[in-house]
Amino acid sequence: MAGAFDAANDATMALGPLAGLAREDFIGAIGLMLRQTATNPDKAFKAAGNFSEDVVKIMTGQSDLAPDPKDKRFMDPAWRFNPFFKAGAQYYLAVQKGVKSYIEDLELDALERDRANFISQIIIDALSPTNSLIGNPTAQKRLVDSGGLSLVKGLKNAYNDMVHNDMMVSQVNKKPFKLGENVATAKGSVVYRDERFELIQYAPTTDKVYAIPQLTIPPQINKMYINDLSPEKSVIKWQTDHGIQPFMISWRNPTDDMGVWGMNEYIESCIKALDVVCDITGIDKVNVSGGCSGGQTMSVLLSKLASMGDTRANAITMMVCVLEPKPGDTEASSLVSHNGIALARQRAAKKGVIEGSSLARGFAWLRPNDLIWNYVINNYLLGEDPPAFDILFWNADATNLSSSLMGDFLELFEANAYAQPGTFDVAGHTLDLTKVTGDMFILGGTTDHITPWRACYRSTQLFGSKNVEFILSQAGHMQAILNPPGNPKAKYWKHSKGKTPADVGEWMKGTEEVAGSWWPYWMEWLHARSGKEVAVPATLGSKAYPPMEAAPGLYVLE
């Protein structure tokens, strides 16, 4: 299941361009393919003829169709040596080849072709013979070897998912993990709480600390402990071990009556968090960071502060966050339409909250091979428990999303508001990132399918900051962030002169490859912008904001 772990790193709910998908977009893409079939029957007949030729070759043993050696579904030797299974794989590959060839032959523009390829691949993935007991040799061997116990266990797993997991196949074994014990273990305390968020201050682990504190703004759709997943992968621990004073917002999991919380309310909460951090540390500057949708929220906050003449935001770190999405960034984003966004906004307006389980289900079906069929095979056909990985545990711990906030995210996306300064009002001001002047550190991941790194790079041109550094990590979506020192395969790219030209191609020409994690380089960058070293505070909190419950707090348990 190592492949499942890698897939999960790239399949967390980031609330990027995919937030605007609606079922009508899927239906529209399927309708386009059907119309093309009806209006171009000659091409349909051509595709059918080519498929028939492949079938004849398969039946006569002359077909050279073979699975991709990297396709984990067909790793069992039976797919190569057993005539029945070999033919089954070849029939499946013939269908896949025929559909791909047919779509390439149609008169479609680039966007329509991306839509057709994306939808057809979802359907083809569902038809894979590996998804059924009769078509999966590994599952059949397991059935015989276990004396039927694998089937019994698989049926039990399926029943548990139907009853206890909202009809979704489980992606993780949650039993080994407990918050505060082996996940989210960094020492600290809640120093502020209201109805929307808790603010956690983490305890120093060094003799001295840097004067300027760090505030992390996490996404609203997942819980904040991705930043403190385990001691060896904890961004928080890395900060405290290097003299940084970290604070982190922990958003409340909203219920129906909290669905009125929109971007305005969340920005108010961020500003309150800044107030508390400044009171506790006695410093009027705060370094801020945000990733995924937390980066989108952070960007609105920075624009709001600039409009108010509030200069407390100092150095800015933005991780795997897209502010200027474009249809060609991913095949899935090609499905997003203005009509679909409008429908999604209407649905959101009728609900108190968008349930986390609903968002997780919709997201999983965008990558069904990795996030559905992979686990169907493991949990049901092989009768295995799902893997026990901490990042999968966190990914399954999704929260609800306020419908008002979802509507704001969709409006920001539709208006391309971050990239169009002075044209969009949000959170009580006119959004304008060109007025944000703090030094910036922006991170992308080379294999990130959710927030593609070239799309992340566009953010380097949106702010008024004179000093913007872009770092490209050799990793996927969450692995790009959770990339601590010690991984022998880790590497990253940075511009040799720290420049971020408008053309990403120009940036690539001037880059140098660096072996290892980007964390030490980021820490050097952060130290240079965190003031002087001072004595460690005697206690957490302050007179006005005394420490309460131990980290990770109460809201993370809801």
Coordinates of C-alpha atoms in Angstrom, one line a residue:
M1 CA 0.0 0.0 0.0
A2 CA 3.0 2.3 -0.3
G3 CA 1.4 3.6 -3.6
A4 CA -1.7 4.5 -1.7
F5 CA 0.3 6.5 0.7
D6 CA 2.0 8.4 -2.1
A7 CA -1.4 9.0 -3.8
A8 CA -2.9 10.4 -0.6
N9 CA -0.1 12.9 -0.3
D10 CA -1.4 14.3 -3.6
A11 CA -5.1 13.9 -2.9
T12 CA -5.9 16.1 0.0
M13 CA -8.8 18.5 -0.3
A14 CA -7.1 21.8 -1.2
L15 CA -10.1 23.9 -2.2
G16 CA -8.3 25.1 -5.2
P17 CA -9.8 25.2 -8.7
L18 CA -11.7 22.0 -8.0
A19 CA -14.0 23.8 -5.6
G20 CA -16.1 25.0 -8.5
L21 CA -17.0 21.5 -9.9
A22 CA -20.7 20.7 -10.1
R23 CA -22.4 17.6 -11.4
E24 CA -23.7 19.6 -14.4
D25 CA -20.1 20.0 -15.5
F26 CA -19.7 16.3 -15.6
I27 CA -23.0 15.8 -17.4
G28 CA -22.1 18.5 -19.9
A29 CA -18.8 16.9 -20.7
I30 CA -20.5 13.5 -21.2
G31 CA -23.1 15.2 -23.4
L32 CA -20.4 16.8 -25.5
M33 CA -18.9 13.4 -26.2
L34 CA -22.4 11.9 -27.1
R35 CA -23.1 14.9 -29.5
Q36 CA -19.7 14.4 -31.2
T37 CA -20.5 10.7 -31.6
A38 CA -23.9 11.5 -33.2
T39 CA -22.5 14.2 -35.5
N40 CA -19.4 12.2 -36.5
P41 CA -20.6 8.7 -37.0
D42 CA -17.7 8.0 -39.4
K43 CA -15.2 8.5 -36.7
A44 CA -17.2 6.3 -34.3
F45 CA -17.2 3.5 -37.0
K46 CA -13.5 4.0 -37.5
A47 CA -12.9 3.6 -33.7
A48 CA -15.1 0.5 -33.6
G49 CA -13.2 -1.0 -36.6
N50 CA -9.9 -0.4 -34.9
F51 CA -11.2 -2.0 -31.7
S52 CA -12.5 -5.0 -33.7
E53 CA -9.0 -5.5 -35.1
D54 CA -7.5 -5.5 -31.6
V55 CA -10.1 -8.0 -30.5
V56 CA -9.2 -10.4 -33.4
K57 CA -5.5 -10.1 -32.5
I58 CA -6.3 -10.9 -28.9
M59 CA -8.4 -13.9 -29.8
T60 CA -5.7 -15.3 -32.1
G61 CA -2.9 -14.6 -29.6
Q62 CA -1.2 -12.0 -31.8
S63 CA -1.9 -8.9 -29.7
D64 CA 1.1 -7.1 -28.3
L65 CA -1.0 -4.9 -25.9
A66 CA 0.5 -5.0 -22.4
P67 CA -0.1 -3.0 -19.2
D68 CA 2.3 -0.2 -18.3
P69 CA 5.0 -1.8 -16.1
K70 CA 4.4 1.0 -13.6
D71 CA 0.6 0.2 -13.4
K72 CA 0.3 -1.4 -10.0
R73 CA -3.0 -2.9 -10.8
F74 CA -1.4 -5.5 -13.2
M75 CA 1.7 -6.5 -11.2
D76 CA 0.6 -10.1 -10.6
P77 CA 2.5 -12.5 -12.9
A78 CA -0.9 -14.0 -13.9
W79 CA -1.5 -11.0 -16.1
R80 CA 1.5 -12.1 -18.3
F81 CA 1.4 -15.9 -18.1
N82 CA -2.2 -16.9 -17.6
P83 CA -4.1 -16.9 -20.9
F84 CA -7.4 -16.0 -19.4
F85 CA -6.1 -13.0 -17.4
K86 CA -3.7 -11.9 -20.1
A87 CA -6.7 -11.7 -22.5
G88 CA -8.8 -9.9 -20.0
A89 CA -6.1 -7.3 -19.5
Q90 CA -5.7 -6.9 -23.3
Y91 CA -9.5 -6.4 -23.8
Y92 CA -9.4 -3.7 -21.2
L93 CA -6.3 -2.0 -22.7
A94 CA -8.0 -2.3 -26.2
V95 CA -11.0 -0.3 -24.8
Q96 CA -8.7 2.2 -23.2
K97 CA -6.6 2.6 -26.4
G98 CA -9.8 2.9 -28.6
V99 CA -11.4 5.6 -26.5
K100 CA -8.2 7.6 -26.4
S101 CA -7.7 7.3 -30.1
Y102 CA -11.4 8.2 -30.7
I103 CA -11.1 11.4 -28.6
E104 CA -7.9 12.4 -30.4
D105 CA -9.7 12.0 -33.7
L106 CA -12.6 14.3 -32.8
E107 CA -12.7 17.9 -33.7
L108 CA -12.4 19.4 -30.2
D109 CA -10.6 22.4 -28.9
A110 CA -7.9 21.9 -26.1
L111 CA -10.4 22.5 -23.3
E112 CA -13.0 20.2 -24.7
R113 CA -10.4 17.5 -25.3
D114 CA -9.2 17.7 -21.7
R115 CA -12.8 17.4 -20.5
A116 CA -13.4 14.3 -22.7
N117 CA -10.2 12.7 -21.6
F118 CA -10.9 13.3 -17.9
I119 CA -14.4 11.9 -18.0
S120 CA -13.6 8.9 -20.2
Q121 CA -10.7 8.0 -17.9
I122 CA -12.9 7.9 -14.8
I123 CA -15.3 5.5 -16.7
I124 CA -12.5 3.4 -18.0
D125 CA -10.9 3.1 -14.5
A126 CA -14.2 1.8 -13.2
L127 CA -14.3 -0.9 -15.8
S128 CA -10.8 -2.3 -14.9
P129 CA -11.0 -6.1 -14.4
T130 CA -8.9 -5.7 -11.2
N131 CA -12.0 -4.1 -9.5
S132 CA -13.8 -7.4 -9.3
L133 CA -13.1 -10.8 -7.7
I134 CA -13.6 -12.7 -10.9
G135 CA -11.1 -10.5 -12.8
N136 CA -8.4 -10.1 -10.1
P137 CA -5.9 -13.0 -9.9
T138 CA -4.3 -11.7 -6.7
A139 CA -7.7 -11.7 -4.9
Q140 CA -8.5 -15.2 -6.2
K141 CA -5.2 -16.5 -4.8
R142 CA -5.9 -14.8 -1.5
L143 CA -9.3 -16.4 -1.4
V144 CA -7.9 -19.9 -1.9
D145 CA -4.9 -19.4 0.4
S146 CA -7.0 -18.0 3.3
G147 CA -9.7 -20.7 3.0
G148 CA -12.3 -18.1 2.2
L149 CA -11.4 -15.9 5.2
S150 CA -10.3 -13.0 2.9
L151 CA -13.8 -12.9 1.4
V152 CA -15.4 -12.9 4.9
K153 CA -13.1 -10.1 6.0
G154 CA -13.8 -8.2 2.8
L155 CA -17.5 -8.4 3.3
K156 CA -17.1 -7.3 6.9
N157 CA -15.0 -4.3 5.8
A158 CA -17.7 -3.4 3.2
Y159 CA -20.4 -3.6 5.8
N160 CA -18.5 -1.4 8.2
D161 CA -18.0 1.2 5.5
M162 CA -21.7 1.2 4.7
V163 CA -22.7 1.6 8.3
H164 CA -19.9 3.6 9.8
N165 CA -18.2 5.5 7.0
D166 CA -21.0 7.1 5.1
M167 CA -20.9 4.5 2.3
M168 CA -17.3 5.4 1.4
V169 CA -14.5 2.9 1.2
S170 CA -12.1 3.5 4.1
Q171 CA -8.7 4.9 3.2
V172 CA -7.0 4.5 6.6
N173 CA -7.0 2.4 9.7
K174 CA -7.6 5.0 12.4
K175 CA -7.2 2.8 15.4
P176 CA -3.4 3.3 15.9
F177 CA -3.7 7.1 16.1
K178 CA -4.7 9.4 19.0
L179 CA -4.4 13.1 19.0
G180 CA -1.9 14.4 21.5
E181 CA -0.3 11.0 22.0
N182 CA 1.3 10.0 18.7
V183 CA -0.2 12.7 16.4
A184 CA -0.1 16.4 17.2
T185 CA 2.4 16.0 20.0
A186 CA 4.2 19.3 20.1
K187 CA 3.9 20.9 23.5
G188 CA 1.9 24.1 23.9
S189 CA -1.3 25.6 25.1
V190 CA -4.5 27.2 23.9
V191 CA -4.1 30.9 24.7
Y192 CA -7.3 32.2 23.2
R193 CA -10.7 30.7 22.2
D194 CA -13.9 32.1 20.7
E195 CA -16.7 30.5 18.8
R196 CA -14.7 30.3 15.5
F197 CA -11.2 29.4 16.5
E198 CA -8.6 28.6 19.1
L199 CA -5.2 30.1 19.1
I200 CA -2.4 27.7 20.1
Q201 CA 1.0 28.9 21.3
Y202 CA 3.8 26.3 21.2
A203 CA 6.4 26.0 23.9
P204 CA 10.0 26.9 23.1
T205 CA 12.7 24.2 23.0
T206 CA 15.7 26.4 22.8
D207 CA 17.6 28.6 25.2
K208 CA 16.8 31.7 23.2
V209 CA 14.1 32.6 20.7
Y210 CA 13.8 35.0 17.8
A211 CA 11.7 38.1 18.7
I212 CA 9.3 38.1 15.8
P213 CA 6.7 35.3 16.2
Q214 CA 5.2 33.1 13.5
L215 CA 1.4 32.7 12.9
T216 CA 0.2 29.8 10.8
I217 CA -3.2 30.1 9.1
P218 CA -4.4 26.5 8.2
P219 CA -7.0 25.6 5.6
Q220 CA -10.6 25.6 6.9
I221 CA -11.4 22.2 5.3
N222 CA -8.8 20.1 7.1
K223 CA -7.6 20.2 10.7
M224 CA -4.5 22.2 11.6
Y225 CA -2.4 19.3 12.9
I226 CA -1.0 18.7 9.4
N227 CA 1.6 21.1 10.6
D228 CA 2.4 18.8 13.6
L229 CA 1.7 15.4 12.2
S230 CA 4.4 13.5 13.9
P231 CA 7.6 14.5 15.7
E232 CA 9.7 13.6 12.6
K233 CA 7.4 15.4 10.2
S234 CA 6.4 18.4 12.4
V235 CA 6.8 21.8 10.9
I236 CA 6.0 23.2 14.4
K237 CA 8.7 21.2 16.0
W238 CA 11.2 22.3 13.4
Q239 CA 10.3 25.9 14.2
T240 CA 10.6 25.5 17.9
D241 CA 13.9 23.6 17.6
H242 CA 15.3 26.5 15.7
G243 CA 14.2 29.3 18.0
I244 CA 11.0 30.4 16.3
Q245 CA 8.0 31.3 18.4
P246 CA 5.1 29.5 16.6
F247 CA 1.4 30.3 17.0
M248 CA -1.3 28.4 15.1
I249 CA -5.0 28.9 14.5
S250 CA -7.2 25.9 15.0
W251 CA -10.5 26.5 13.2
R252 CA -13.7 25.2 14.7
N253 CA -15.6 22.5 12.8
P254 CA -18.8 24.4 11.9
T255 CA -22.3 23.1 12.4
D256 CA -25.4 24.2 10.4
D257 CA -26.0 27.3 12.5
M258 CA -22.5 28.4 11.8
G259 CA -22.9 28.3 8.0
V260 CA -23.2 32.1 8.0
W261 CA -19.4 32.4 8.6
G262 CA -18.0 33.8 5.4
M263 CA -14.6 35.2 4.5
N264 CA -15.4 38.4 6.4
E265 CA -15.8 36.5 9.7
Y266 CA -12.7 34.4 9.1
I267 CA -10.6 37.5 8.3
E268 CA -11.8 39.0 11.5
S269 CA -10.7 35.9 13.3
C270 CA -7.2 36.2 11.7
I271 CA -6.9 39.8 12.8
K272 CA -7.9 38.8 16.3
A273 CA -5.2 36.1 16.3
L274 CA -2.7 38.8 15.3
D275 CA -3.9 40.9 18.2
V276 CA -3.4 38.1 20.7
V277 CA 0.0 37.1 19.3
C278 CA 1.2 40.7 19.6
D279 CA -0.1 41.1 23.1
I280 CA 1.6 37.9 24.3
T281 CA 5.0 38.5 22.6
G282 CA 5.0 42.3 23.0
I283 CA 6.1 42.6 19.4
D284 CA 4.3 44.6 16.7
K285 CA 5.5 42.4 13.8
V286 CA 4.3 38.9 13.0
N287 CA 5.5 36.5 10.3
V288 CA 2.6 34.7 8.7
S289 CA 2.2 31.5 6.7
G290 CA -0.6 29.6 5.0
G291 CA -1.0 26.7 2.6
C292 CA -3.7 25.5 0.2
S293 CA -6.9 27.3 1.0
G294 CA -5.2 28.7 4.1
G295 CA -3.0 30.6 1.7
Q296 CA -6.0 32.0 -0.1
T297 CA -7.4 33.2 3.2
M298 CA -4.0 34.6 4.2
S299 CA -3.9 36.6 1.0
V300 CA -7.2 38.2 1.7
L301 CA -6.0 39.0 5.2
L302 CA -2.8 40.6 3.9
S303 CA -4.8 42.8 1.5
K304 CA -7.2 43.8 4.2
L305 CA -4.3 44.7 6.6
A306 CA -2.7 46.8 3.8
S307 CA -6.0 48.6 3.2
M308 CA -6.2 49.5 6.9
G309 CA -2.6 50.7 7.1
D310 CA -1.9 47.8 9.5
T311 CA 1.8 47.0 9.1
R312 CA 2.0 44.0 11.5
A313 CA 2.4 41.4 8.8
N314 CA 6.1 40.9 8.3
A315 CA 7.6 38.0 6.3
I316 CA 5.1 35.8 4.4
T317 CA 5.3 32.1 3.6
M318 CA 2.8 30.6 1.1
M319 CA 2.9 26.9 0.4
V320 CA 1.2 24.9 -2.4
C321 CA -1.4 27.6 -3.0
V322 CA -2.9 28.7 -6.3
L323 CA -4.3 32.2 -6.5
E324 CA -4.6 32.5 -10.2
P325 CA -6.0 29.2 -11.6
K326 CA -6.4 28.6 -15.3
P327 CA -8.5 25.9 -17.1
G328 CA -5.4 24.1 -18.4
D329 CA -3.7 23.6 -15.1
T330 CA -5.2 20.2 -14.5
E331 CA -7.6 18.0 -16.5
A332 CA -10.1 18.2 -13.6
S333 CA -10.0 22.0 -13.6
S334 CA -11.0 21.9 -17.2
L335 CA -14.4 20.8 -16.1
V336 CA -15.1 24.0 -14.2
S337 CA -17.6 26.3 -15.9
H338 CA -19.2 29.6 -15.0
N339 CA -22.6 27.8 -15.0
G340 CA -21.2 25.1 -12.7
I341 CA -19.9 27.7 -10.3
A342 CA -23.2 29.5 -10.2
L343 CA -25.0 26.2 -9.5
A344 CA -22.5 25.3 -6.8
R345 CA -23.0 28.7 -5.2
Q346 CA -26.8 28.3 -5.3
R347 CA -26.5 24.9 -3.6
A348 CA -24.1 26.3 -1.0
A349 CA -26.5 29.1 -0.2
K350 CA -29.3 26.7 0.6
K351 CA -27.2 24.7 3.1
G352 CA -25.8 25.6 6.5
V353 CA -22.6 23.7 5.9
I354 CA -21.0 21.6 3.2
E355 CA -20.3 18.3 5.1
G356 CA -16.7 17.2 5.1
S357 CA -17.8 13.7 4.1
S358 CA -19.5 15.1 1.0
L359 CA -16.5 17.1 0.0
A360 CA -14.2 14.0 0.5
R361 CA -16.5 11.8 -1.6
G362 CA -16.6 14.3 -4.4
F363 CA -12.8 14.8 -4.3
A364 CA -12.2 11.0 -4.3
W365 CA -14.2 10.5 -7.5
L366 CA -11.9 13.0 -9.2
R367 CA -9.0 10.4 -8.8
P368 CA -10.9 7.1 -8.4
N369 CA -8.0 4.8 -9.2
D370 CA -5.9 6.2 -6.3
L371 CA -8.7 7.0 -3.9
I372 CA -11.5 4.5 -4.5
W373 CA -10.6 1.4 -6.5
N374 CA -7.2 1.0 -4.9
Y375 CA -9.0 0.6 -1.5
V376 CA -11.8 -1.5 -2.9
I377 CA -9.2 -4.0 -4.0
N378 CA -7.3 -3.9 -0.8
N379 CA -10.1 -3.8 1.7
Y380 CA -12.9 -5.8 0.0
L381 CA -11.3 -8.2 -2.5
L382 CA -8.1 -8.9 -0.5
G383 CA -9.7 -8.6 2.9
E384 CA -6.9 -6.4 4.2
D385 CA -7.3 -3.6 6.7
P386 CA -6.6 -0.1 5.1
P387 CA -3.1 1.2 5.8
A388 CA -2.3 3.0 9.0
F389 CA -0.5 6.1 7.8
D390 CA -0.6 9.4 9.8
I391 CA -1.2 11.5 6.7
L392 CA -4.1 9.3 5.7
F393 CA -5.5 9.6 9.2
W394 CA -5.3 13.4 8.9
N395 CA -6.8 13.4 5.4
A396 CA -9.8 11.4 6.7
D397 CA -10.3 13.8 9.5
A398 CA -12.1 16.3 7.3
T399 CA -14.2 19.2 8.7
N400 CA -17.4 20.8 7.4
L401 CA -17.1 23.9 5.4
S402 CA -19.4 26.9 6.0
S403 CA -21.6 27.4 3.0
S404 CA -21.0 31.1 3.1
L405 CA -17.2 30.6 3.0
M406 CA -17.6 28.1 0.1
G407 CA -19.6 30.8 -1.7
D408 CA -16.9 33.3 -1.1
F409 CA -14.2 30.9 -2.4
L410 CA -16.2 30.3 -5.5
E411 CA -16.8 34.0 -6.2
L412 CA -13.1 34.7 -5.7
F413 CA -12.3 31.9 -8.2
E414 CA -14.9 33.0 -10.8
A415 CA -13.8 36.6 -10.6
N416 CA -10.1 35.7 -10.8
A417 CA -10.0 38.3 -8.0
Y418 CA -6.5 37.8 -6.7
A419 CA -5.1 38.5 -10.1
Q420 CA -7.3 41.5 -10.8
P421 CA -6.4 44.1 -8.2
G422 CA -9.1 46.7 -7.3
T423 CA -12.0 44.8 -8.9
F424 CA -13.5 42.7 -6.2
D425 CA -14.8 43.5 -2.7
V426 CA -14.4 40.9 0.0
A427 CA -14.1 41.0 3.8
G428 CA -15.1 44.7 3.9
H429 CA -12.5 46.0 1.5
T430 CA -11.4 45.9 -2.1
L431 CA -8.9 43.1 -2.7
D432 CA -5.5 44.4 -4.0
L433 CA -2.5 42.2 -3.5
T434 CA -0.2 44.8 -5.1
K435 CA -0.4 46.8 -1.8
V436 CA 1.1 43.8 0.1
T437 CA 4.9 44.5 0.3
G438 CA 6.3 42.0 2.8
D439 CA 9.1 39.6 1.8
M440 CA 7.6 36.4 0.4
F441 CA 8.7 32.7 0.3
I442 CA 6.5 30.7 -2.0
L443 CA 6.6 26.9 -2.3
G444 CA 5.5 24.5 -5.1
G445 CA 5.8 20.8 -5.6
T446 CA 7.0 19.2 -8.8
T447 CA 4.4 16.4 -8.9
D448 CA 1.6 18.3 -7.3
H449 CA -1.6 17.4 -9.1
I450 CA -3.8 19.6 -6.9
T451 CA -2.0 22.9 -7.0
P452 CA 0.4 22.5 -9.9
W453 CA 3.7 24.3 -9.3
R454 CA 3.5 26.4 -12.4
A455 CA 0.2 27.7 -11.2
C456 CA 1.7 28.3 -7.8
Y457 CA 4.5 30.3 -9.5
R458 CA 2.0 32.8 -10.9
S459 CA 1.6 34.1 -7.3
T460 CA 5.1 35.5 -7.4
Q461 CA 3.8 38.2 -9.8
L462 CA 0.6 39.2 -7.9
F463 CA 2.0 40.9 -4.8
G464 CA 3.7 44.3 -4.4
S465 CA 6.6 42.6 -2.6
K466 CA 10.1 43.5 -3.9
N467 CA 11.7 40.3 -2.5
V468 CA 9.9 37.2 -3.6
E469 CA 11.6 33.8 -3.5
F470 CA 10.1 30.7 -5.2
I471 CA 11.2 27.2 -4.1
L472 CA 10.3 24.1 -6.0
S473 CA 10.3 20.9 -4.0
Q474 CA 10.7 17.5 -5.5
A475 CA 7.4 16.1 -4.2
G476 CA 3.7 16.1 -4.5
H477 CA 1.1 18.2 -2.7
M478 CA 1.5 17.4 1.0
Q479 CA 4.9 15.9 0.6
A480 CA 6.1 19.2 -0.7
I481 CA 5.3 20.7 2.8
L482 CA 6.1 17.6 4.9
N483 CA 9.6 17.3 3.6
P484 CA 12.0 17.2 6.7
P485 CA 15.7 16.6 6.5
G486 CA 16.7 13.0 6.4
N487 CA 15.1 11.8 3.1
P488 CA 18.0 10.8 0.8
K489 CA 15.8 11.4 -2.3
A490 CA 14.8 14.9 -1.3
K491 CA 15.9 17.8 -3.4
Y492 CA 14.6 21.3 -4.4
W493 CA 15.3 24.0 -6.9
K494 CA 15.9 27.7 -6.3
H495 CA 16.9 30.6 -8.5
S496 CA 20.6 31.1 -8.2
K497 CA 20.1 34.9 -7.7
G498 CA 16.8 34.6 -5.8
K499 CA 14.9 36.2 -8.7
T500 CA 11.3 35.5 -9.8
P501 CA 10.9 36.7 -13.4
A502 CA 7.4 36.9 -14.8
D503 CA 8.1 34.0 -17.2
V504 CA 8.5 30.7 -15.3
G505 CA 10.7 29.5 -18.2
E506 CA 13.2 32.2 -17.4
W507 CA 13.1 31.2 -13.7
M508 CA 13.9 27.6 -14.7
K509 CA 16.9 28.7 -16.7
G510 CA 18.5 30.3 -13.7
T511 CA 17.8 27.6 -11.1
E512 CA 20.2 25.4 -9.3
E513 CA 19.3 22.0 -7.9
V514 CA 20.0 21.5 -4.2
A515 CA 20.1 18.1 -2.5
G516 CA 18.1 17.6 0.6
S517 CA 15.1 19.2 2.3
W518 CA 14.2 22.8 1.7
W519 CA 13.4 23.3 5.4
P520 CA 16.9 24.4 6.4
Y521 CA 17.0 26.9 3.6
W522 CA 13.5 28.2 4.7
M523 CA 14.7 28.5 8.3
E524 CA 17.7 30.6 7.2
W525 CA 15.3 32.8 5.2
L526 CA 13.0 33.1 8.2
H527 CA 15.8 33.8 10.8
A528 CA 16.9 36.7 8.7
R529 CA 13.4 38.2 9.0
S530 CA 12.6 37.3 12.6
G531 CA 14.5 40.0 14.5
K532 CA 17.1 39.5 17.1
E533 CA 17.4 36.6 19.6
V534 CA 15.9 37.2 23.0
A535 CA 15.4 35.4 26.2
V536 CA 12.8 32.6 26.3
P537 CA 9.5 33.8 27.8
A538 CA 9.0 32.5 31.3
T539 CA 5.5 31.2 30.6
L540 CA 3.1 30.8 27.7
G541 CA 0.3 33.3 27.2
S542 CA 0.0 36.6 29.0
K543 CA -2.0 38.2 31.8
A544 CA -4.7 39.0 29.3
Y545 CA -4.5 35.7 27.6
P546 CA -3.5 33.0 30.1
P547 CA -2.8 29.4 28.9
M548 CA -5.7 27.0 29.0
E549 CA -5.9 23.5 27.6
A550 CA -2.8 21.8 26.3
A551 CA -2.2 21.6 22.6
P552 CA -3.7 20.5 20.3
G553 CA -6.7 22.0 22.1
L554 CA -10.4 21.2 22.1
Y555 CA -11.7 22.3 18.6
V556 CA -9.5 19.7 16.9
L557 CA -11.4 17.0 18.6
E558 CA -14.8 18.1 17.2

